[in-house]
Amino acid sequence: MPPIPTLPSRLTRAQPYALGLFRVVVGLLFACQGAASLFGVLGGAGGDGGTIPAGTWPGWYAGVIELVGGVLVLLGLGTRSAAFVASGSMAYAYFTVHQPEGLFPLQNSGEGSVLYCWAFLLLVFTGPGALALDRVFAPRGESRGADEERKEQATAVAV
């Protein structure tokens, strides 16, 4: 009779899928922010149905980063690079727009910027997880999953 898998082992097997779902949700929400700013959909910029005028610094450029970066992260295409740029844009937004209003995000309404910044930074280091287009378009041998990398690390540690 085979051993019954423990909860931690089941969670470890599900990790790439949970990470992939996290990536999809964060990417979708970020892309919606960009679409709202650029096209006035979903309430528009500032919630009044308006748009940010094209070429306006930094709002329009932030909207482009949000839309393009969000779609790339959502699809899992160039995830680490897109997440790096998105994380940096959210750090910039926090320190230029929110932080001057107060020290902590709760005081300056910067919670969204901080959470996006750290969520994207996490994706830079973890990669896209399961069900990402990065794995489809990667050259053979470069699209290793998290399980394969973990087994290789465990083997190296055991030796």
mmCIF file of C-alpha atoms in Angstrom:
data_model
loop_
_atom_site.group_PDB
_atom_site.id
_atom_site.type_symbol
_atom_site.label_atom_id
_atom_site.label_comp_id
_atom_site.label_asym_id
_atom_site.label_seq_id
_atom_site.Cartn_x
_atom_site.Cartn_y
_atom_site.Cartn_z
ATOM 1 C CA MET A 1 0.000 0.000 0.000
ATOM 2 C CA PRO A 2 1.533 3.355 -1.032
ATOM 3 C CA PRO A 3 2.073 5.977 1.671
ATOM 4 C CA ILE A 4 -0.625 8.602 2.107
ATOM 5 C CA PRO A 5 0.652 12.001 0.933
ATOM 6 C CA THR A 6 0.856 14.580 3.691
ATOM 7 C CA LEU A 7 -0.710 18.006 3.426
ATOM 8 C CA PRO A 8 2.667 19.763 2.975
ATOM 9 C CA SER A 9 3.580 17.444 0.086
ATOM 10 C CA ARG A 10 0.218 18.083 -1.583
ATOM 11 C CA LEU A 11 0.655 21.829 -1.161
ATOM 12 C CA THR A 12 4.150 21.628 -2.617
ATOM 13 C CA ARG A 13 2.814 19.828 -5.705
ATOM 14 C CA ALA A 14 0.122 22.496 -6.119
ATOM 15 C CA GLN A 15 2.587 25.376 -5.725
ATOM 16 C CA PRO A 16 3.199 26.043 -9.469
ATOM 17 C CA TYR A 17 -0.564 26.184 -10.082
ATOM 18 C CA ALA A 18 -1.185 28.512 -7.129
ATOM 19 C CA LEU A 19 1.627 30.754 -8.367
ATOM 20 C CA GLY A 20 0.169 30.685 -11.883
ATOM 21 C CA LEU A 21 -3.259 31.675 -10.549
ATOM 22 C CA PHE A 22 -1.650 34.467 -8.487
ATOM 23 C CA ARG A 23 0.117 35.717 -11.642
ATOM 24 C CA VAL A 24 -3.123 35.685 -13.662
ATOM 25 C CA VAL A 25 -5.111 37.596 -11.022
ATOM 26 C CA VAL A 26 -2.418 40.227 -10.416
ATOM 27 C CA GLY A 27 -1.856 40.673 -14.161
ATOM 28 C CA LEU A 28 -5.576 41.019 -14.866
ATOM 29 C CA LEU A 29 -6.111 43.596 -12.128
ATOM 30 C CA PHE A 30 -3.057 45.591 -13.237
ATOM 31 C CA ALA A 31 -4.163 45.531 -16.887
ATOM 32 C CA CYS A 32 -7.607 46.769 -15.836
ATOM 33 C CA GLN A 33 -5.943 49.730 -14.075
ATOM 34 C CA GLY A 34 -4.149 50.602 -17.303
ATOM 35 C CA ALA A 35 -7.260 50.182 -19.447
ATOM 36 C CA ALA A 36 -9.207 52.453 -17.101
ATOM 37 C CA SER A 37 -6.533 55.153 -17.300
ATOM 38 C CA LEU A 38 -6.014 54.974 -21.062
ATOM 39 C CA PHE A 39 -9.508 54.219 -22.398
ATOM 40 C CA GLY A 40 -11.899 55.398 -19.667
ATOM 41 C CA VAL A 41 -13.417 51.929 -19.183
ATOM 42 C CA LEU A 42 -14.249 50.362 -15.817
ATOM 43 C CA GLY A 43 -14.815 53.766 -14.231
ATOM 44 C CA GLY A 44 -11.974 55.505 -16.016
ATOM 45 C CA ALA A 45 -9.094 57.492 -14.577
ATOM 46 C CA GLY A 46 -9.962 58.673 -11.080
ATOM 47 C CA GLY A 47 -13.317 56.883 -11.225
ATOM 48 C CA ASP A 48 -15.022 59.647 -13.225
ATOM 49 C CA GLY A 49 -14.956 57.915 -16.623
ATOM 50 C CA GLY A 50 -12.197 60.137 -17.950
ATOM 51 C CA THR A 51 -8.901 59.265 -19.555
ATOM 52 C CA ILE A 52 -5.369 60.523 -19.079
ATOM 53 C CA PRO A 53 -4.282 62.688 -22.038
ATOM 54 C CA ALA A 54 -1.809 60.884 -24.324
ATOM 55 C CA GLY A 55 1.836 61.579 -23.598
ATOM 56 C CA THR A 56 1.232 63.142 -20.176
ATOM 57 C CA TRP A 57 4.062 62.446 -17.714
ATOM 58 C CA PRO A 58 3.883 60.276 -15.646
ATOM 59 C CA GLY A 59 0.220 59.237 -15.765
ATOM 60 C CA TRP A 60 -0.094 58.194 -19.391
ATOM 61 C CA TYR A 61 3.199 56.288 -19.352
ATOM 62 C CA ALA A 62 2.129 54.570 -16.123
ATOM 63 C CA GLY A 63 -1.119 53.570 -17.844
ATOM 64 C CA VAL A 64 0.794 52.053 -20.750
ATOM 65 C CA ILE A 65 3.049 50.122 -18.349
ATOM 66 C CA GLU A 66 -0.012 48.941 -16.426
ATOM 67 C CA LEU A 67 -1.862 47.775 -19.538
ATOM 68 C CA VAL A 68 1.030 46.174 -21.424
ATOM 69 C CA GLY A 69 2.783 44.833 -18.314
ATOM 70 C CA GLY A 70 -0.484 43.510 -16.908
ATOM 71 C CA VAL A 71 -1.348 41.659 -20.123
ATOM 72 C CA LEU A 72 2.160 40.173 -20.379
ATOM 73 C CA VAL A 73 2.073 39.011 -16.759
ATOM 74 C CA LEU A 74 -1.483 37.696 -17.190
ATOM 75 C CA LEU A 75 -0.400 35.595 -20.174
ATOM 76 C CA GLY A 76 2.886 34.594 -18.575
ATOM 77 C CA LEU A 77 4.863 35.994 -21.502
ATOM 78 C CA GLY A 78 8.150 37.666 -20.554
ATOM 79 C CA THR A 79 6.879 37.469 -17.004
ATOM 80 C CA ARG A 80 10.071 38.272 -15.116
ATOM 81 C CA SER A 81 10.931 41.296 -17.279
ATOM 82 C CA ALA A 82 7.385 42.663 -17.344
ATOM 83 C CA ALA A 83 7.045 42.150 -13.584
ATOM 84 C CA PHE A 84 10.357 43.947 -12.993
ATOM 85 C CA VAL A 85 9.219 47.012 -14.953
ATOM 86 C CA ALA A 86 5.773 46.946 -13.312
ATOM 87 C CA SER A 87 7.302 46.666 -9.839
ATOM 88 C CA GLY A 88 9.559 49.627 -10.527
ATOM 89 C CA SER A 89 6.682 51.724 -11.814
ATOM 90 C CA MET A 90 4.703 51.029 -8.653
ATOM 91 C CA ALA A 91 7.686 51.886 -6.459
ATOM 92 C CA TYR A 92 8.034 55.162 -8.390
ATOM 93 C CA ALA A 93 4.303 55.849 -7.981
ATOM 94 C CA TYR A 94 4.479 55.212 -4.255
ATOM 95 C CA PHE A 95 7.490 57.406 -3.568
ATOM 96 C CA THR A 96 6.441 60.305 -5.811
ATOM 97 C CA VAL A 97 2.668 60.361 -5.320
ATOM 98 C CA HIS A 98 1.840 58.709 -1.996
ATOM 99 C CA GLN A 99 4.830 58.890 0.341
ATOM 100 C CA PRO A 100 4.968 62.717 0.455
ATOM 101 C CA GLU A 101 1.447 62.626 1.976
ATOM 102 C CA GLY A 102 2.473 60.454 4.947
ATOM 103 C CA LEU A 103 5.015 57.936 6.128
ATOM 104 C CA PHE A 104 2.928 54.757 6.022
ATOM 105 C CA PRO A 105 0.735 53.434 3.167
ATOM 106 C CA LEU A 106 -2.332 53.475 5.421
ATOM 107 C CA GLN A 107 -1.808 57.216 5.986
ATOM 108 C CA ASN A 108 -1.191 58.137 2.340
ATOM 109 C CA SER A 109 -3.578 55.772 0.473
ATOM 110 C CA GLY A 110 -0.622 53.982 -1.111
ATOM 111 C CA GLU A 111 -1.593 50.418 -0.199
ATOM 112 C CA GLY A 112 -2.352 49.482 -3.805
ATOM 113 C CA SER A 113 0.982 50.734 -5.093
ATOM 114 C CA VAL A 114 2.897 48.944 -2.340
ATOM 115 C CA LEU A 115 1.029 45.665 -2.812
ATOM 116 C CA TYR A 116 1.476 45.722 -6.601
ATOM 117 C CA CYS A 117 5.165 46.591 -6.195
ATOM 118 C CA TRP A 118 5.828 43.637 -3.891
ATOM 119 C CA ALA A 119 3.558 41.225 -5.813
ATOM 120 C CA PHE A 120 5.436 41.945 -9.038
ATOM 121 C CA LEU A 121 8.793 41.736 -7.280
ATOM 122 C CA LEU A 122 7.766 38.282 -6.030
ATOM 123 C CA LEU A 123 7.031 37.233 -9.621
ATOM 124 C CA VAL A 124 10.466 38.481 -10.700
ATOM 125 C CA PHE A 125 12.060 35.983 -8.323
ATOM 126 C CA THR A 126 9.605 33.073 -8.566
ATOM 127 C CA GLY A 127 8.820 33.155 -12.271
ATOM 128 C CA PRO A 128 5.402 32.657 -13.824
ATOM 129 C CA GLY A 129 4.346 29.346 -12.302
ATOM 130 C CA ALA A 130 2.207 26.901 -14.247
ATOM 131 C CA LEU A 131 0.234 27.540 -17.413
ATOM 132 C CA ALA A 132 2.404 30.391 -18.714
ATOM 133 C CA LEU A 133 3.177 31.135 -22.351
ATOM 134 C CA ASP A 134 6.837 31.541 -21.341
ATOM 135 C CA ARG A 135 6.998 27.758 -21.156
ATOM 136 C CA VAL A 136 5.523 27.339 -24.652
ATOM 137 C CA PHE A 137 7.899 29.759 -26.381
ATOM 138 C CA ALA A 138 11.056 28.991 -24.356
ATOM 139 C CA PRO A 139 13.790 27.047 -26.168
ATOM 140 C CA ARG A 140 14.045 23.383 -25.197
ATOM 141 C CA GLY A 141 15.777 22.902 -21.868
ATOM 142 C CA GLU A 142 14.982 26.408 -20.606
ATOM 143 C CA SER A 143 11.348 25.830 -19.633
ATOM 144 C CA ARG A 144 11.992 23.755 -16.560
ATOM 145 C CA GLY A 145 9.279 23.716 -13.974
ATOM 146 C CA ALA A 146 9.641 24.542 -10.308
ATOM 147 C CA ASP A 147 9.488 20.819 -9.417
ATOM 148 C CA GLU A 148 12.470 20.014 -11.648
ATOM 149 C CA GLU A 149 14.486 22.909 -10.204
ATOM 150 C CA ARG A 150 13.603 21.828 -6.643
ATOM 151 C CA LYS A 151 14.683 18.215 -7.364
ATOM 152 C CA GLU A 152 17.972 19.466 -8.819
ATOM 153 C CA GLN A 153 18.618 21.624 -5.748
ATOM 154 C CA ALA A 154 17.753 18.748 -3.398
ATOM 155 C CA THR A 155 20.130 16.463 -5.273
ATOM 156 C CA ALA A 156 22.905 19.047 -5.062
ATOM 157 C CA VAL A 157 22.342 19.489 -1.320
ATOM 158 C CA ALA A 158 22.254 15.718 -0.710
ATOM 159 C CA VAL A 159 25.540 15.212 -2.555
#
